[in-house]
Coordinates of N, CA, C and O in Angstrom, one line a residue:
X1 N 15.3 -11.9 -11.0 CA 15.1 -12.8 -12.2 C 16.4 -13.4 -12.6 O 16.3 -14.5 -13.2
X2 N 17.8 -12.8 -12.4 CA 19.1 -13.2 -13.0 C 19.1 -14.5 -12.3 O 19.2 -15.6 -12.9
X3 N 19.0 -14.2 -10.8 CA 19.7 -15.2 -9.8 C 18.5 -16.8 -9.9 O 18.8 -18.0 -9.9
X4 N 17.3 -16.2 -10.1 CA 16.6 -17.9 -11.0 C 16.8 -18.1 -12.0 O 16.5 -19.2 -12.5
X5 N 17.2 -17.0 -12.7 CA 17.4 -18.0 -14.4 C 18.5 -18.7 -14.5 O 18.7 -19.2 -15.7
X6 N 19.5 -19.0 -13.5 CA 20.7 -19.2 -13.2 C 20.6 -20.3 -12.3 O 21.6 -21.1 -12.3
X7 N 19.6 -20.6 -11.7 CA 19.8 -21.3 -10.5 C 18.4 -22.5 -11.2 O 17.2 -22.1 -11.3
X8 N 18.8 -24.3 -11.8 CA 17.5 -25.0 -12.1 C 17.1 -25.1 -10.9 O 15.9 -25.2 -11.0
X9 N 17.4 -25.2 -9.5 CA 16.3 -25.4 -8.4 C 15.7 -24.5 -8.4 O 14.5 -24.6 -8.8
X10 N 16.0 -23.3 -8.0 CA 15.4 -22.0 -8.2 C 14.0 -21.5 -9.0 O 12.9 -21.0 -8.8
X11 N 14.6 -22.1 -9.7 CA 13.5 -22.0 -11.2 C 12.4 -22.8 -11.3 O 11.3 -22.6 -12.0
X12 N 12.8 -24.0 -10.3 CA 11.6 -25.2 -10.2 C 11.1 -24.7 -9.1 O 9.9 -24.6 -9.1
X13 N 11.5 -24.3 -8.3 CA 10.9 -23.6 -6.8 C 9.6 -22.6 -7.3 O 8.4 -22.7 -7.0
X14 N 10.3 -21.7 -8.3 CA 9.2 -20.6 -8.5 C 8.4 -20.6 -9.9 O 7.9 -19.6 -10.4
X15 N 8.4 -21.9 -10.2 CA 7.2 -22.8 -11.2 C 6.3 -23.6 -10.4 O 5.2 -24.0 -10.7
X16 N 7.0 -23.7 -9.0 CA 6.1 -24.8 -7.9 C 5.0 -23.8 -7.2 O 3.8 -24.0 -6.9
X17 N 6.1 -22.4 -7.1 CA 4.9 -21.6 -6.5 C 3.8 -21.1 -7.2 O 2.7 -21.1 -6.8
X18 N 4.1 -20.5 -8.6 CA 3.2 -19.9 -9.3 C 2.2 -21.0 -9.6 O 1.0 -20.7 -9.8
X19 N 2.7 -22.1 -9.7 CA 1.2 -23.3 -10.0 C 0.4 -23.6 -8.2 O -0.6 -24.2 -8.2
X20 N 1.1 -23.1 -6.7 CA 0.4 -23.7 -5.9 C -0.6 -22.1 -6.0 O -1.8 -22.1 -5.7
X21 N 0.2 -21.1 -6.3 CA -0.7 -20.0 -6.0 C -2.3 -20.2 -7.0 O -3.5 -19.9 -6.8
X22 N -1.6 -20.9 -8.0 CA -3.5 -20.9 -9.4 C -4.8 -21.4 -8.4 O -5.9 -21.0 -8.5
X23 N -4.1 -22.5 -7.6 CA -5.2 -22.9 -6.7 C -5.6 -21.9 -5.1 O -6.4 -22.6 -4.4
X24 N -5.3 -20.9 -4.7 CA -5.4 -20.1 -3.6 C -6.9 -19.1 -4.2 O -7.0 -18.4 -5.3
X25 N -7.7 -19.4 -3.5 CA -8.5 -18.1 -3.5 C -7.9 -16.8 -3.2 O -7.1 -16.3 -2.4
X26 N -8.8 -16.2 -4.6 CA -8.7 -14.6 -4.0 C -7.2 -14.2 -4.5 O -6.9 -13.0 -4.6
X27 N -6.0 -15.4 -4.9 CA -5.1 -15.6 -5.3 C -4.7 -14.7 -6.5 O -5.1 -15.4 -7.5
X28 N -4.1 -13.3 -7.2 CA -4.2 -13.1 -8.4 C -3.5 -14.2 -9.1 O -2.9 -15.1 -8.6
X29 N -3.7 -13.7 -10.7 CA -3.3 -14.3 -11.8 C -1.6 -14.0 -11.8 O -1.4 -12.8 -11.6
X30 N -0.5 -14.8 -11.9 CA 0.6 -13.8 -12.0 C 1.2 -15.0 -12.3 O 0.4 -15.9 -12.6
X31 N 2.7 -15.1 -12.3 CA 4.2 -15.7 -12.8 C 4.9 -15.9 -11.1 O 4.6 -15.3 -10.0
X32 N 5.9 -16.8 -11.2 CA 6.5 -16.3 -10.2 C 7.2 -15.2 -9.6 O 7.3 -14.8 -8.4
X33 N 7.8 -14.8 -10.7 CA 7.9 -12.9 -9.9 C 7.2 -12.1 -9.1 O 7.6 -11.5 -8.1
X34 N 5.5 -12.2 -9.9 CA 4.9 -11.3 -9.1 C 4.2 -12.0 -7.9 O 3.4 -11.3 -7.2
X35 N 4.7 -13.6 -7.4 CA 4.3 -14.1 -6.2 C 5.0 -13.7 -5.3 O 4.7 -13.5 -4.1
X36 N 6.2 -13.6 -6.0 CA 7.6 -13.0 -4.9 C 7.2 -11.6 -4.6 O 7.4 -11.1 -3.5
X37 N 6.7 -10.9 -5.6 CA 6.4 -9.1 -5.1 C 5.4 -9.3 -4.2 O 5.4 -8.6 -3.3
X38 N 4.6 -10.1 -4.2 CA 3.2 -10.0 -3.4 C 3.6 -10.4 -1.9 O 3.0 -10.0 -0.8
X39 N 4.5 -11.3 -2.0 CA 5.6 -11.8 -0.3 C 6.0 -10.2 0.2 O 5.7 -9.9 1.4
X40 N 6.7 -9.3 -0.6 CA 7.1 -8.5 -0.7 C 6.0 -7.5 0.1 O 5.9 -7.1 1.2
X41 N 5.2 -7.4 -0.9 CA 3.8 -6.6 0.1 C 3.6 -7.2 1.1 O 3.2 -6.4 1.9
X42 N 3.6 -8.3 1.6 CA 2.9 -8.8 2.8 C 3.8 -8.9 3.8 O 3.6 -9.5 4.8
X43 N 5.0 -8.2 3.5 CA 5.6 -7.8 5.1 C 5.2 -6.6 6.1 O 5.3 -5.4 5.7
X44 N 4.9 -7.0 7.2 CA 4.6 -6.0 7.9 C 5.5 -5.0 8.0 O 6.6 -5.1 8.6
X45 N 5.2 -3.7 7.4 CA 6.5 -2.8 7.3 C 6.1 -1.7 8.0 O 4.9 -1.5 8.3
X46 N 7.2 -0.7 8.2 CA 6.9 0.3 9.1 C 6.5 1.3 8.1 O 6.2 0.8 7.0
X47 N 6.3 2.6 8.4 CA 6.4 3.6 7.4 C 7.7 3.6 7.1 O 7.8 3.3 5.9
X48 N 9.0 4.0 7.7 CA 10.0 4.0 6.5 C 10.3 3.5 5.5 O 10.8 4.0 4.5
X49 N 9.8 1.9 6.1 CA 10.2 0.9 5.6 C 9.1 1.0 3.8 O 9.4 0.6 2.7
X50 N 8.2 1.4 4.2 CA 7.2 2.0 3.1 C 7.9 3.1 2.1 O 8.0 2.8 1.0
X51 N 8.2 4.1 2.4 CA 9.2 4.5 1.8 C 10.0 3.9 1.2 O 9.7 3.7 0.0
X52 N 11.5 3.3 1.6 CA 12.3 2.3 0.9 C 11.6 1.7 0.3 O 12.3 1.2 -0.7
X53 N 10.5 1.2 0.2 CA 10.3 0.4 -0.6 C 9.7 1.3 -2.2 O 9.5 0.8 -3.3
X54 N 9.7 2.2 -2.0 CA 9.1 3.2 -3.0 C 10.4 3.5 -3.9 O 10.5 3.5 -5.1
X55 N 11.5 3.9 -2.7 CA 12.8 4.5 -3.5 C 13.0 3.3 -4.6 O 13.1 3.4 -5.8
X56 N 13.1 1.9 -3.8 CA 14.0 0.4 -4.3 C 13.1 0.4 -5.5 O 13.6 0.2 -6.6
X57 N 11.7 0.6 -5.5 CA 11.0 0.2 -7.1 C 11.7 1.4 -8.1 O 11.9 0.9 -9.2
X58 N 12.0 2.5 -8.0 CA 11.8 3.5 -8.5 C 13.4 4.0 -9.0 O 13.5 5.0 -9.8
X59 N 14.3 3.3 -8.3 CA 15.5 2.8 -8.6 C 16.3 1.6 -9.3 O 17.5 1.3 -9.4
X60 N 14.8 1.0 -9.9 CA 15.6 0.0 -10.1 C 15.4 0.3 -12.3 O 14.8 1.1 -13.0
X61 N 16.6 -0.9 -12.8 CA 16.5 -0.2 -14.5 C 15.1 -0.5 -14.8 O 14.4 -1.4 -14.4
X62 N 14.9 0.7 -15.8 CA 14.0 0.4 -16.2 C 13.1 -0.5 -17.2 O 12.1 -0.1 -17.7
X63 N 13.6 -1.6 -17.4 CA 13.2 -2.6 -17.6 C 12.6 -3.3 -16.7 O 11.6 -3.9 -17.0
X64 N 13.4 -3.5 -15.3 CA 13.3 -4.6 -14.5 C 11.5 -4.0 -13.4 O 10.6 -4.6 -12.8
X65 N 11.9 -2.3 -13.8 CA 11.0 -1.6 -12.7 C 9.3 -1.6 -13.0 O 8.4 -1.7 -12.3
X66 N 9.6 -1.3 -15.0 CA 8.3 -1.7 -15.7 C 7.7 -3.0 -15.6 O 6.5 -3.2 -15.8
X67 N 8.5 -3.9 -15.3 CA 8.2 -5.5 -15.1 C 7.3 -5.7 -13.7 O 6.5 -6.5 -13.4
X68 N 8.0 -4.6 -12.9 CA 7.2 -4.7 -11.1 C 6.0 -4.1 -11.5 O 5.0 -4.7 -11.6
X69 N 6.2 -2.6 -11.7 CA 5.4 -1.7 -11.8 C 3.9 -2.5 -12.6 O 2.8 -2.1 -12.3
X70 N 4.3 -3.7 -13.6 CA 2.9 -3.8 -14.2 C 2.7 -5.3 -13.7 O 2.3 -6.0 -14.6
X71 N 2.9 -5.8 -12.5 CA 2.2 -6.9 -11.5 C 1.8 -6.0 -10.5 O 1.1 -6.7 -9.8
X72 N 1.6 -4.7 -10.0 CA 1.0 -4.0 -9.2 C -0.7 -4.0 -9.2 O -1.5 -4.3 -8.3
X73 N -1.1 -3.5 -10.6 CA -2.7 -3.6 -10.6 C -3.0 -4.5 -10.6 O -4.2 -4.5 -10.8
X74 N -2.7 -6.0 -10.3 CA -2.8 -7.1 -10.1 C -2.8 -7.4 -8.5 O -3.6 -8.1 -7.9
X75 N -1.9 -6.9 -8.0 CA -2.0 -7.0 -6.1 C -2.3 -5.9 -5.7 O -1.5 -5.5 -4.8
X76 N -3.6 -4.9 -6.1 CA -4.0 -4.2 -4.9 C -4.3 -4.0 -3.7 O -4.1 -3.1 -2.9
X77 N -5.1 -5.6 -3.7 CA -5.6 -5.4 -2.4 C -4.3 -6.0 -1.6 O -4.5 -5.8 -0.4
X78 N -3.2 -6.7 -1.8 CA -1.9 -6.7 -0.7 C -1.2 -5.4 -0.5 O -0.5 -5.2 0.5
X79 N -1.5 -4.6 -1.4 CA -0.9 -3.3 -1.8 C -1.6 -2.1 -1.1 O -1.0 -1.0 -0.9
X80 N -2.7 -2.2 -0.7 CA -3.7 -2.1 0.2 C -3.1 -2.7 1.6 O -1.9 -2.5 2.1
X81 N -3.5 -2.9 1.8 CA -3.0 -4.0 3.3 C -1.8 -3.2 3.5 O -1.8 -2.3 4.3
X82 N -0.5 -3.5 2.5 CA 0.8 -2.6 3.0 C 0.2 -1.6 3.7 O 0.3 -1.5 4.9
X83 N -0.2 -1.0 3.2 CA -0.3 0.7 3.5 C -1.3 0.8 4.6 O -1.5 1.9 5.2
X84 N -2.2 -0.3 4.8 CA -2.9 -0.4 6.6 C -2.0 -0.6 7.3 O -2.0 0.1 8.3
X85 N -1.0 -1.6 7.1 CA -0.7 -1.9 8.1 C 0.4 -1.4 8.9 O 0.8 -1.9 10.0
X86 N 1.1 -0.1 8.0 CA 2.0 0.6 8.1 C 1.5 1.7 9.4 O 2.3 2.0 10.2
X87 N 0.0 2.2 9.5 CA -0.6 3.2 10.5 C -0.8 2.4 11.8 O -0.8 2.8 12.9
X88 N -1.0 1.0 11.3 CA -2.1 0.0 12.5 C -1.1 -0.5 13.1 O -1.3 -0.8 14.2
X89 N 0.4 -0.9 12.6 CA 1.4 -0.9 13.7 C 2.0 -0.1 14.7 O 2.6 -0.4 15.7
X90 N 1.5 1.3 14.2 CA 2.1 2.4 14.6 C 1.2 2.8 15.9 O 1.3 3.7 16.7
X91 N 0.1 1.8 15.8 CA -0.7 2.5 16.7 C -0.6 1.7 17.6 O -1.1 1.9 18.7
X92 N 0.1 0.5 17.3 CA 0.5 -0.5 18.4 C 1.5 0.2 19.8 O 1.3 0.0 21.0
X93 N 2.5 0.8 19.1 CA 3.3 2.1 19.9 C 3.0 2.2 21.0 O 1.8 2.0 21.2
X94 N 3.6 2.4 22.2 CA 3.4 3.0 23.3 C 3.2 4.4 22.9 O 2.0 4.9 23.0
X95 N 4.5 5.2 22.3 CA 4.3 6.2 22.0 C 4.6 6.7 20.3 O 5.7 7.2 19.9
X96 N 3.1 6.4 19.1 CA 2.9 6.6 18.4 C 3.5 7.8 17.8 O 3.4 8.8 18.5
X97 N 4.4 8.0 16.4 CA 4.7 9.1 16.2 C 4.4 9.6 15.0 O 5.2 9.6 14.0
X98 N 2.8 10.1 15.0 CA 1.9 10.4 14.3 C 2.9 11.4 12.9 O 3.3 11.1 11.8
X99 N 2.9 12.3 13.4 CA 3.7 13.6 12.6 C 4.8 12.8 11.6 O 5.2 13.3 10.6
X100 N 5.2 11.8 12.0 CA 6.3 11.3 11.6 C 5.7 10.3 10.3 O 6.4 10.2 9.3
X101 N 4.7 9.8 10.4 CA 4.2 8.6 9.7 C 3.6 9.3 8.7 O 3.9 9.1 7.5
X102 N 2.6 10.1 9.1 CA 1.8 11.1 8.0 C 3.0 11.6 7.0 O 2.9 11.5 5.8
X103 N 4.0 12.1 7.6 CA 4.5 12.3 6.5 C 5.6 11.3 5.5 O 6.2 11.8 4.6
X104 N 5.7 10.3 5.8 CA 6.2 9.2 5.5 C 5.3 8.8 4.6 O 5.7 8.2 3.6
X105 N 4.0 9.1 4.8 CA 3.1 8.3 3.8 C 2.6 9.1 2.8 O 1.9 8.6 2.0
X106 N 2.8 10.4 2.8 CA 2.8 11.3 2.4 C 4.2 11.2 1.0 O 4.2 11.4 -0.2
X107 N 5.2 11.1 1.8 CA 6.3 11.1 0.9 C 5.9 9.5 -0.1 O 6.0 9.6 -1.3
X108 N 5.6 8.3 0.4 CA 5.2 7.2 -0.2 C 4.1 8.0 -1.1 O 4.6 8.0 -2.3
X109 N 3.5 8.4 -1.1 CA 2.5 8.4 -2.2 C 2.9 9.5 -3.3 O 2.4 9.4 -4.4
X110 N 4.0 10.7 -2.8 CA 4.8 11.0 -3.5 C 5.9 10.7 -4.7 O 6.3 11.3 -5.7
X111 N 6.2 9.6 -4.1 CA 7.2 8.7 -4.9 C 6.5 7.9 -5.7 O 7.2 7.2 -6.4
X112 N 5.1 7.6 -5.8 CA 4.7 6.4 -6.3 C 3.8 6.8 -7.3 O 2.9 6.0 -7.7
X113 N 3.7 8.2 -7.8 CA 2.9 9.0 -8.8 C 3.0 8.7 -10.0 O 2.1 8.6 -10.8
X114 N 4.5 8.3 -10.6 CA 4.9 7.7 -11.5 C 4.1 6.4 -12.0 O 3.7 6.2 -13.1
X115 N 3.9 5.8 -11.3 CA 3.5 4.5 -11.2 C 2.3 4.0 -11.7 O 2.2 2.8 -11.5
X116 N 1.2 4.6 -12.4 CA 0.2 5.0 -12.8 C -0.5 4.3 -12.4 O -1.0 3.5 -13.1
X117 N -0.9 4.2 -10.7 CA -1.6 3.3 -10.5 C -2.3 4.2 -9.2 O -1.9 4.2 -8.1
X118 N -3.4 5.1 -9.8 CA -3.8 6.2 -9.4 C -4.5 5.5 -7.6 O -4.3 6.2 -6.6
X119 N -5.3 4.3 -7.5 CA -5.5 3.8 -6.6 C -4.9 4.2 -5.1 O -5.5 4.3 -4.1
X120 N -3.6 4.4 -5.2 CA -2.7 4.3 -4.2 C -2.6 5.8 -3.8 O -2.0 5.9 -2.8
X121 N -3.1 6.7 -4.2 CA -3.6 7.7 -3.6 C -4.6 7.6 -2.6 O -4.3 7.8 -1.4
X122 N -5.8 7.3 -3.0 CA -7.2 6.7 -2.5 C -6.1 5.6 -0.9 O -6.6 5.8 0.3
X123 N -5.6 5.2 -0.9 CA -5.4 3.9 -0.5 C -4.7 5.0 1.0 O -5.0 5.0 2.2
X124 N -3.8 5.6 0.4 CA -2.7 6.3 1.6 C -3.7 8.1 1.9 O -3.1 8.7 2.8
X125 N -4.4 8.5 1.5 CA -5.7 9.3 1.9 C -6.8 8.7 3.2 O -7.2 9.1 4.2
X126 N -7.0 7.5 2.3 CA -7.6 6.5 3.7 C -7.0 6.3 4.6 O -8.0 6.2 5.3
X127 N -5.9 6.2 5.4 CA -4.6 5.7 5.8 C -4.8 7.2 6.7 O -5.3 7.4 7.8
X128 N -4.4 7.9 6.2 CA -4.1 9.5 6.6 C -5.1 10.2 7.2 O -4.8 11.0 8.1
X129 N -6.3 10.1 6.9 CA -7.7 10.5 7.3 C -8.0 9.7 8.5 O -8.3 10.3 9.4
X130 N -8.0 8.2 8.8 CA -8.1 7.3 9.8 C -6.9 7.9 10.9 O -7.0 7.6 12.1
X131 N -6.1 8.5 10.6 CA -4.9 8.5 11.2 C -5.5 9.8 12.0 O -5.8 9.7 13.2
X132 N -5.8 10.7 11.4 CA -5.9 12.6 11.9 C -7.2 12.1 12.5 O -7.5 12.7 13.5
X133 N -8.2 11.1 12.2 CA -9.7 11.3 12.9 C -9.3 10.5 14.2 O -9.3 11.0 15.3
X134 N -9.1 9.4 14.0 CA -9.0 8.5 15.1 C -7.6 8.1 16.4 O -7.7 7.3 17.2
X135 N -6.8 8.9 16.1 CA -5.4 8.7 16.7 C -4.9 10.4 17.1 O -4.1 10.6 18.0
X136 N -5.4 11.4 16.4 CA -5.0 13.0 16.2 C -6.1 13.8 16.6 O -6.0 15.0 16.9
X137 N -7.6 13.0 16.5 CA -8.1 13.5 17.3 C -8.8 15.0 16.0 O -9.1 16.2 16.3
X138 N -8.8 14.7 15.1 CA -9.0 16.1 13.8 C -9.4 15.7 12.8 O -8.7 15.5 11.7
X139 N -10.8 15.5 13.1 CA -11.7 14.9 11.8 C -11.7 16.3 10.7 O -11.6 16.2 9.5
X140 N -11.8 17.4 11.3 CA -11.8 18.4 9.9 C -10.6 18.0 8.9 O -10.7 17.6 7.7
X141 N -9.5 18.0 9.5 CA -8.4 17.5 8.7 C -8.3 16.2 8.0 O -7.5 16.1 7.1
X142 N -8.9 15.2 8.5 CA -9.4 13.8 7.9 C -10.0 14.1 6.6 O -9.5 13.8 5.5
X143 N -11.4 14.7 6.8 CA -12.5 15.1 5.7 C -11.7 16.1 4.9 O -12.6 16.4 4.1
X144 N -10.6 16.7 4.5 CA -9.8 17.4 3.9 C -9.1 16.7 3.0 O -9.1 16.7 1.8
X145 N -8.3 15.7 4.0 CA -7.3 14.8 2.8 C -8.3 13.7 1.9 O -7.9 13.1 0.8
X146 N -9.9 13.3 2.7 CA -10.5 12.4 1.5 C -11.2 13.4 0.6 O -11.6 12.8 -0.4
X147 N -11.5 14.8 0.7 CA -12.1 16.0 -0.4 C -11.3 15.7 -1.2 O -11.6 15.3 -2.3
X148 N -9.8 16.0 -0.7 CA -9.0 16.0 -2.2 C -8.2 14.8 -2.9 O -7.5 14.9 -3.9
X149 N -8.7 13.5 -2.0 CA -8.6 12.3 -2.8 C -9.5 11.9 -3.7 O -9.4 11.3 -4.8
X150 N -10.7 12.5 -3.0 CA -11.9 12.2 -4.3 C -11.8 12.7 -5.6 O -12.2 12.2 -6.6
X151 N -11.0 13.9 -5.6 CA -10.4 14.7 -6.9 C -9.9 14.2 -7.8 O -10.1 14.7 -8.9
X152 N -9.0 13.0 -7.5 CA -7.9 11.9 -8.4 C -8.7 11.0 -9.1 O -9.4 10.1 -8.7
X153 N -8.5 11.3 -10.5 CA -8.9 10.5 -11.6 C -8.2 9.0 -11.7 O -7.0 8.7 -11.8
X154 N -9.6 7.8 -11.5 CA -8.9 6.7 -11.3 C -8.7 6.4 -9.7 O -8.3 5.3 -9.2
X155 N -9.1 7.6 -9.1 CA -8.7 6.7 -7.5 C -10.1 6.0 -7.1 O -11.2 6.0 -7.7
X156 N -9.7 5.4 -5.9 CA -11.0 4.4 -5.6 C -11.6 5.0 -4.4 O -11.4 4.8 -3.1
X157 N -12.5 5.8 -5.4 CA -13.5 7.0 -4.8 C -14.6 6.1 -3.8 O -15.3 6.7 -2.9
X158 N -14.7 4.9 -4.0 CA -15.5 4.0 -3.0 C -15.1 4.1 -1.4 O -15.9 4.3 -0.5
X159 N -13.3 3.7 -1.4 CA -12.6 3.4 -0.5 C -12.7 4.9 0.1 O -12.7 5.0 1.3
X160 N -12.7 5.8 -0.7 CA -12.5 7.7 -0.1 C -13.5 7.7 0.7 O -13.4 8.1 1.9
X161 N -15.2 7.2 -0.2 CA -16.5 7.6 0.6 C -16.9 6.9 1.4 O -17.9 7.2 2.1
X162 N -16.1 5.5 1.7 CA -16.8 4.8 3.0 C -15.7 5.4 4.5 O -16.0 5.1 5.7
X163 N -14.5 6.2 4.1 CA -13.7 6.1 5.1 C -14.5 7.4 5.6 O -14.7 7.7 6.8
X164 N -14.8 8.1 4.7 CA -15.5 9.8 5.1 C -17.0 9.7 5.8 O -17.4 10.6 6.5
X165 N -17.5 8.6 5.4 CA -18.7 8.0 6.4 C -18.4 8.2 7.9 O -18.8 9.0 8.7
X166 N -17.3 7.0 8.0 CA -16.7 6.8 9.2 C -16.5 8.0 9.8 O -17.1 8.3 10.8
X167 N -15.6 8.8 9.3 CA -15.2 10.3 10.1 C -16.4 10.9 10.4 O -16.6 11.4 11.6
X168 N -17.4 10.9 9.5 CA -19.0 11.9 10.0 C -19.2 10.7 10.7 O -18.1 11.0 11.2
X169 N -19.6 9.5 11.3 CA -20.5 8.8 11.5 C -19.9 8.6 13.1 O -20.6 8.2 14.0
X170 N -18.4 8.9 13.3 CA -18.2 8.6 14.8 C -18.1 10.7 15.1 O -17.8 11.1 16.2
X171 N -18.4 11.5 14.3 CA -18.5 12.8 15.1 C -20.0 13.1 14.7 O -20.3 14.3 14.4
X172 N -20.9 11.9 14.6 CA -22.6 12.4 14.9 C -23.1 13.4 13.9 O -24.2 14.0 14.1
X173 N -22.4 13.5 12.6 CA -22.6 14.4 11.9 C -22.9 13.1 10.2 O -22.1 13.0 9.2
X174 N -24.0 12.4 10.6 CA -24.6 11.6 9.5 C -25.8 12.3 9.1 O -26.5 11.9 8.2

């Protein structure tokens, strides 16, 4: 925000985008900041890179952090997508390194508890459960981490029960 309130092209740039985004379907409501955070989400990132991005919110003052932190319930579903697309790269791999990601996403959803944006549990449980059923080969352990995401007040118990379908529904146990 310093470096546009500083800069008039800058500033006309991200008045141009926040008015081309009003017209985008499916588009949230936001400022240009939170169009720039939502660029932000929509990089294809690794797991670490999911991580850093947890430390960088969570490091930054807290003024500037409350300002991110509350354009978030506004981009779930990119915020969503991050956190698919962090497993569905990984599966791109020759040689995927399962152990390593789980807990990366693990530590991401650790770092981001603060953040009151209970969803993102639900979001990285899904994530984790797809990962142990379909890639690890350990649906018990799948059906484990969505048992105790359904537990979380506020998470999106929808996203928990269609992924737990899937786990019963490719081991014949519908």
């Amino acid at each position: 925000r310093t470096l546009i309130a500083t800069s008039p092209e800058l500033k006309k740039l991200t008045r141009g985008l926040a008015k081309f985004g009003e017209g985008l379907p499916d588009s949230p409501a936001t400022d240009a900041a939170g169009h720039l955070l939502m660029m932000i989400l929509a990089r294809n990132m690794n797991d670490a890179q999911l991580v850093e991005f947890a430390d960088a919110v969570n490091e930054l003052p807290e003024a500037t952090r409350e300002t991110v932190l509350g354009y978030l319930p506004h981009l779930v579903f990119p915020l969503r997508l991050m956190i698919d697309r962090v497993w569905i790269k990984e599966a791109d791999n020759a040689s995927p390194d399962w152990p390593r990601v789980m807990k990366n996403l693990t530590t991401f959803r650790e770092r981001s508890t603060t953040w009151k944006l209970p969803q993102l549990s639900s979001y990285v449980a899904r994530s984790q459960a797809a990962v142990e059923d379909e890639y690890r080969g350990n649906p018990d352990a799948a059906i484990a981490i969505l048992d105790e995401a359904a537990g979380v007040a506020g998470g999106d118990n929808r996203l928990v029960e269609d992924q737990k379908a899937v786990v019963l529904y490719r081991q014949k146990r519908h």
